[in-house]
Amino acid sequence: MAESSESLNTQPSSFNRLRDIVAKLRAPGGCPWDQEQTHESLLPATIEEAYEVAEAARARNDAHFQEELGDLLLLVVMHAEIAREAGRFTIDNVIAEITDKLVRRHPHVFGESDARDASAVLKQWEAIKREEKKGDQHYLASLPGALPALMRAQKAQGKVARVNFDWKELRDVIAKVEEELGELKHAVESDDRESTEDEIGDLLFAVVNLARKCKLDAETALQSATDKFVGRFNLLEDELRARGKKLGNVDLEEMDAIWNEIKRK
């Protein structure tokens, strides 16, 4: 028997305190800045805080991670308070909806489904979601357009894979990457800007798919590669400074030699 949302929805007093503080900040006599905020004005901060949560998680710093989760939670509560003031919904409605959704989409835990491995659970989740959204015309209609490009590509690939639209063998995915690289080379050599852009997109999409098939997150992989590049470039800059030189006044040959030395360490 599925457990009701009421039995699962136990809000700790600290959450109620946060909710009350946000309401007071926006009430008459509260904070002028908080009172001026709208859903639209808070969107940049909401996106920024989500990225800061991700960065803190990657850094494995629990104190920072806890702080960033709190910052993101504050924005969720703020959005809900703005909606409550307009008579649209409350934070309790938000919590009840996600609680009911979790119960509804986990029949293998709260119901009679026999799905037991992660793959079966994901397929079941998608089937339930399709049934809930059967008014939508297309399977990928719910794919968020505002996601970062790599993340959106991997999410699209993952969703269609759950309905069996996927390469069966990893070697086929690698072959697709090689095929797209060849097409990109041809476009570049042809000096066709529009075709080059298309082929770069196709190559990136294929590489993201390779990451997915390897059970890796493409966004995280690229973030790690960028972090590594930034760290090495900082060391390059430090070495130039130690030699009494400045960026912009050193040729590529010298910088490349330093770079290769850094990579060997």
Short mmCIF file of C-alpha atoms in Angstrom, two decimals:
data_model
loop_
_atom_site.label_atom_id
_atom_site.label_comp_id
_atom_site.label_asym_id
_atom_site.label_seq_id
_atom_site.Cartn_x
_atom_site.Cartn_y
_atom_site.Cartn_z
CA MET A 1 0.00 0.00 0.00
CA ALA A 2 1.38 3.42 -0.96
CA GLU A 3 2.13 5.72 1.96
CA SER A 4 0.33 9.06 1.94
CA SER A 5 2.15 12.35 1.55
CA GLU A 6 0.84 13.45 4.98
CA SER A 7 2.76 10.68 6.77
CA LEU A 8 5.96 11.56 4.89
CA ASN A 9 5.70 15.35 5.13
CA THR A 10 7.36 16.18 8.46
CA GLN A 11 8.75 19.70 8.35
CA PRO A 12 11.39 20.37 11.02
CA SER A 13 11.04 23.52 13.11
CA SER A 14 14.14 25.00 11.45
CA PHE A 15 12.32 24.92 8.10
CA ASN A 16 9.25 26.60 9.59
CA ARG A 17 11.52 29.27 11.05
CA LEU A 18 13.06 29.91 7.63
CA ARG A 19 9.61 30.17 6.06
CA ASP A 20 8.46 32.62 8.77
CA ILE A 21 11.59 34.77 8.40
CA VAL A 22 11.15 35.02 4.62
CA ALA A 23 7.49 35.99 5.10
CA LYS A 24 8.48 38.66 7.62
CA LEU A 25 11.17 40.06 5.33
CA ARG A 26 8.59 40.55 2.58
CA ALA A 27 5.79 41.81 4.84
CA PRO A 28 5.10 45.52 5.54
CA GLY A 29 7.85 46.79 7.81
CA GLY A 30 10.24 44.14 6.50
CA CYS A 31 13.23 44.49 4.17
CA PRO A 32 12.81 46.89 1.21
CA TRP A 33 15.07 44.78 -1.00
CA ASP A 34 13.23 41.53 -0.30
CA GLN A 35 9.89 43.26 -0.81
CA GLU A 36 10.90 44.35 -4.31
CA GLN A 37 11.86 40.88 -5.52
CA THR A 38 9.84 39.00 -8.16
CA HIS A 39 10.18 35.58 -9.74
CA GLU A 40 11.92 37.23 -12.69
CA SER A 41 14.36 39.25 -10.59
CA LEU A 42 15.32 36.13 -8.62
CA LEU A 43 15.94 33.92 -11.65
CA PRO A 44 19.62 34.86 -12.17
CA ALA A 45 20.36 34.21 -8.50
CA THR A 46 18.46 30.91 -8.61
CA ILE A 47 20.54 29.68 -11.54
CA GLU A 48 23.76 31.00 -9.99
CA GLU A 49 23.08 29.29 -6.66
CA ALA A 50 22.35 25.97 -8.38
CA TYR A 51 25.77 26.17 -10.05
CA GLU A 52 27.39 27.07 -6.73
CA VAL A 53 25.80 24.00 -5.16
CA ALA A 54 27.33 21.89 -7.93
CA GLU A 55 30.74 23.51 -7.47
CA ALA A 56 30.64 22.95 -3.70
CA ALA A 57 29.67 19.31 -4.20
CA ARG A 58 32.61 18.77 -6.57
CA ALA A 59 34.96 20.43 -4.09
CA ARG A 60 33.90 17.92 -1.39
CA ASN A 61 33.82 20.68 1.22
CA ASP A 62 30.92 19.82 3.50
CA ALA A 63 30.74 23.21 5.22
CA HIS A 64 30.64 25.04 1.89
CA PHE A 65 28.22 22.48 0.43
CA GLN A 66 25.87 22.92 3.38
CA GLU A 67 26.00 26.70 3.01
CA GLU A 68 25.26 26.61 -0.71
CA LEU A 69 22.36 24.20 -0.25
CA GLY A 70 20.95 26.69 2.24
CA ASP A 71 21.31 29.56 -0.22
CA LEU A 72 19.44 27.57 -2.86
CA LEU A 73 16.75 26.54 -0.38
CA LEU A 74 16.26 30.20 0.55
CA LEU A 75 15.48 31.03 -3.06
CA VAL A 76 12.99 28.16 -3.32
CA VAL A 77 11.21 29.45 -0.22
CA MET A 78 11.33 33.01 -1.56
CA HIS A 79 9.74 31.98 -4.86
CA ALA A 80 7.03 30.10 -2.96
CA GLU A 81 6.38 33.08 -0.69
CA ILE A 82 5.93 35.39 -3.68
CA ALA A 83 3.41 32.90 -5.08
CA ARG A 84 1.62 32.63 -1.72
CA GLU A 85 1.22 36.40 -1.53
CA ALA A 86 -0.45 36.32 -4.94
CA GLY A 87 -2.79 33.52 -3.84
CA ARG A 88 -1.35 31.02 -6.33
CA PHE A 89 0.32 28.34 -4.19
CA THR A 90 2.33 27.91 -0.98
CA ILE A 91 5.52 26.15 0.03
CA ASP A 92 3.31 23.46 1.58
CA ASN A 93 1.76 22.90 -1.86
CA VAL A 94 5.25 22.60 -3.35
CA ILE A 95 6.33 20.03 -0.75
CA ALA A 96 3.08 18.06 -1.00
CA GLU A 97 3.34 17.89 -4.79
CA ILE A 98 6.92 16.62 -4.86
CA THR A 99 6.18 14.17 -2.02
CA ASP A 100 3.18 12.73 -3.84
CA LYS A 101 5.21 12.56 -7.07
CA LEU A 102 7.99 10.60 -5.35
CA VAL A 103 5.50 8.09 -3.97
CA ARG A 104 3.64 7.84 -7.29
CA ARG A 105 6.80 7.31 -9.33
CA HIS A 106 8.31 4.73 -6.95
CA PRO A 107 5.72 1.94 -7.05
CA HIS A 108 8.56 -0.55 -6.54
CA VAL A 109 8.97 0.95 -3.05
CA PHE A 110 5.47 2.14 -2.15
CA GLY A 111 3.39 -0.17 -4.36
CA GLU A 112 3.40 -3.53 -6.10
CA SER A 113 5.89 -2.99 -8.96
CA ASP A 114 8.67 -5.56 -9.30
CA ALA A 115 11.22 -3.16 -10.87
CA ARG A 116 14.45 -3.83 -9.00
CA ASP A 117 17.49 -2.59 -10.96
CA ALA A 118 18.27 1.03 -11.82
CA SER A 119 17.56 0.58 -15.54
CA ALA A 120 14.11 -0.88 -14.91
CA VAL A 121 13.35 1.85 -12.39
CA LEU A 122 14.26 4.60 -14.88
CA LYS A 123 12.10 3.05 -17.60
CA GLN A 124 9.24 2.77 -15.13
CA TRP A 125 9.73 6.42 -14.11
CA GLU A 126 9.53 7.52 -17.74
CA ALA A 127 6.43 5.40 -18.38
CA ILE A 128 4.65 6.89 -15.37
CA LYS A 129 5.74 10.38 -16.39
CA ARG A 130 4.41 9.86 -19.93
CA GLU A 131 1.08 8.70 -18.52
CA GLU A 132 0.89 11.77 -16.29
CA LYS A 133 1.70 14.07 -19.20
CA LYS A 134 -0.25 12.22 -21.89
CA GLY A 135 -1.62 15.53 -23.15
CA ASP A 136 1.86 16.41 -24.45
CA GLN A 137 2.23 15.71 -28.16
CA HIS A 138 5.86 14.56 -28.13
CA TYR A 139 8.04 12.48 -25.82
CA LEU A 140 10.74 15.17 -25.53
CA ALA A 141 8.25 18.02 -25.05
CA SER A 142 9.25 18.34 -21.38
CA LEU A 143 12.98 18.70 -22.15
CA PRO A 144 13.94 22.08 -20.61
CA GLY A 145 15.19 24.54 -23.20
CA ALA A 146 17.05 26.61 -20.61
CA LEU A 147 19.50 23.87 -19.61
CA PRO A 148 23.20 24.32 -20.46
CA ALA A 149 23.88 22.79 -23.87
CA LEU A 150 25.92 19.77 -22.74
CA MET A 151 23.46 18.97 -19.97
CA ARG A 152 20.47 19.30 -22.31
CA ALA A 153 22.10 17.04 -24.91
CA GLN A 154 22.86 14.33 -22.35
CA LYS A 155 19.37 14.56 -20.86
CA ALA A 156 17.80 14.17 -24.32
CA GLN A 157 20.03 11.19 -25.08
CA GLY A 158 19.26 9.58 -21.73
CA LYS A 159 15.52 10.00 -22.18
CA VAL A 160 15.40 8.42 -25.63
CA ALA A 161 17.69 5.62 -24.46
CA ARG A 162 15.00 4.67 -21.94
CA VAL A 163 12.65 3.94 -24.84
CA ASN A 164 15.35 1.87 -26.60
CA PHE A 165 16.57 4.55 -29.05
CA ASP A 166 20.24 4.01 -28.28
CA TRP A 167 23.44 2.48 -29.62
CA LYS A 168 23.83 -1.05 -28.28
CA GLU A 169 27.63 -1.19 -28.44
CA LEU A 170 30.15 1.35 -27.18
CA ARG A 171 32.25 0.84 -30.30
CA ASP A 172 29.36 2.17 -32.40
CA VAL A 173 29.32 5.37 -30.36
CA ILE A 174 33.09 5.77 -30.80
CA ALA A 175 32.68 5.20 -34.55
CA LYS A 176 30.06 7.95 -34.61
CA VAL A 177 32.47 10.36 -32.90
CA GLU A 178 35.13 9.53 -35.49
CA GLU A 179 32.61 9.96 -38.32
CA GLU A 180 31.55 13.39 -37.02
CA LEU A 181 35.19 14.45 -36.63
CA GLY A 182 35.83 13.53 -40.26
CA GLU A 183 32.81 15.55 -41.39
CA LEU A 184 34.01 18.52 -39.35
CA LYS A 185 37.47 18.36 -40.93
CA HIS A 186 35.86 18.39 -44.38
CA ALA A 187 33.68 21.39 -43.48
CA VAL A 188 36.67 23.33 -42.13
CA GLU A 189 38.76 22.55 -45.21
CA SER A 190 35.85 23.71 -47.39
CA ASP A 191 35.83 27.04 -45.52
CA ASP A 192 32.05 26.66 -45.04
CA ARG A 193 31.20 28.54 -41.85
CA GLU A 194 27.59 27.36 -41.56
CA SER A 195 28.50 23.74 -42.21
CA THR A 196 31.41 23.99 -39.77
CA GLU A 197 29.07 25.20 -37.03
CA ASP A 198 26.67 22.34 -37.75
CA GLU A 199 29.45 19.77 -37.67
CA ILE A 200 30.93 21.14 -34.45
CA GLY A 201 27.49 20.73 -32.90
CA ASP A 202 27.18 17.19 -34.23
CA LEU A 203 30.65 16.29 -32.90
CA LEU A 204 29.89 17.73 -29.46
CA PHE A 205 26.59 15.85 -29.39
CA ALA A 206 28.38 12.60 -30.28
CA VAL A 207 31.04 13.15 -27.60
CA VAL A 208 28.34 13.83 -25.00
CA ASN A 209 26.72 10.56 -26.03
CA LEU A 210 30.05 8.79 -25.58
CA ALA A 211 30.30 10.20 -22.06
CA ARG A 212 26.77 8.98 -21.32
CA LYS A 213 27.51 5.48 -22.61
CA CYS A 214 30.59 5.43 -20.37
CA LYS A 215 28.29 6.36 -17.44
CA LEU A 216 29.98 9.74 -17.09
CA ASP A 217 28.50 13.22 -16.94
CA ALA A 218 29.73 15.33 -19.86
CA GLU A 219 29.19 18.61 -18.01
CA THR A 220 31.27 17.41 -15.06
CA ALA A 221 33.99 16.07 -17.36
CA LEU A 222 34.29 19.39 -19.17
CA GLN A 223 34.26 21.31 -15.88
CA SER A 224 37.11 19.12 -14.62
CA ALA A 225 39.07 19.64 -17.83
CA THR A 226 38.57 23.40 -17.61
CA ASP A 227 39.61 23.42 -13.94
CA LYS A 228 42.76 21.50 -14.90
CA PHE A 229 43.50 23.98 -17.70
CA VAL A 230 43.00 26.97 -15.38
CA GLY A 231 45.26 25.42 -12.74
CA ARG A 232 48.04 24.76 -15.26
CA PHE A 233 47.72 28.21 -16.79
CA ASN A 234 48.02 29.75 -13.32
CA LEU A 235 51.26 27.81 -12.84
CA LEU A 236 52.44 29.01 -16.25
CA GLU A 237 51.74 32.59 -15.24
CA ASP A 238 53.58 32.07 -11.93
CA GLU A 239 56.62 30.72 -13.78
CA LEU A 240 56.66 33.68 -16.18
CA ARG A 241 56.43 36.05 -13.24
CA ALA A 242 59.37 34.25 -11.59
CA ARG A 243 61.35 34.86 -14.80
CA GLY A 244 60.45 38.54 -14.72
CA LYS A 245 58.14 38.27 -17.71
CA LYS A 246 54.50 39.19 -18.33
CA LEU A 247 51.68 37.53 -20.21
CA GLY A 248 51.33 39.03 -23.65
CA ASN A 249 55.05 39.69 -23.97
CA VAL A 250 56.13 36.05 -24.32
CA ASP A 251 55.98 34.00 -27.52
CA LEU A 252 54.08 30.73 -27.84
CA GLU A 253 57.25 28.64 -28.10
CA GLU A 254 58.45 29.62 -24.62
CA MET A 255 55.00 29.28 -23.08
CA ASP A 256 54.54 25.88 -24.73
CA ALA A 257 57.83 24.66 -23.27
CA ILE A 258 56.75 25.76 -19.78
CA TRP A 259 53.32 24.22 -20.32
CA ASN A 260 54.80 20.85 -21.25
CA GLU A 261 57.04 20.99 -18.19
CA ILE A 262 54.00 21.63 -15.99
CA LYS A 263 52.15 18.68 -17.56
CA ARG A 264 55.07 16.36 -16.80
CA LYS A 265 54.96 17.17 -13.09
#
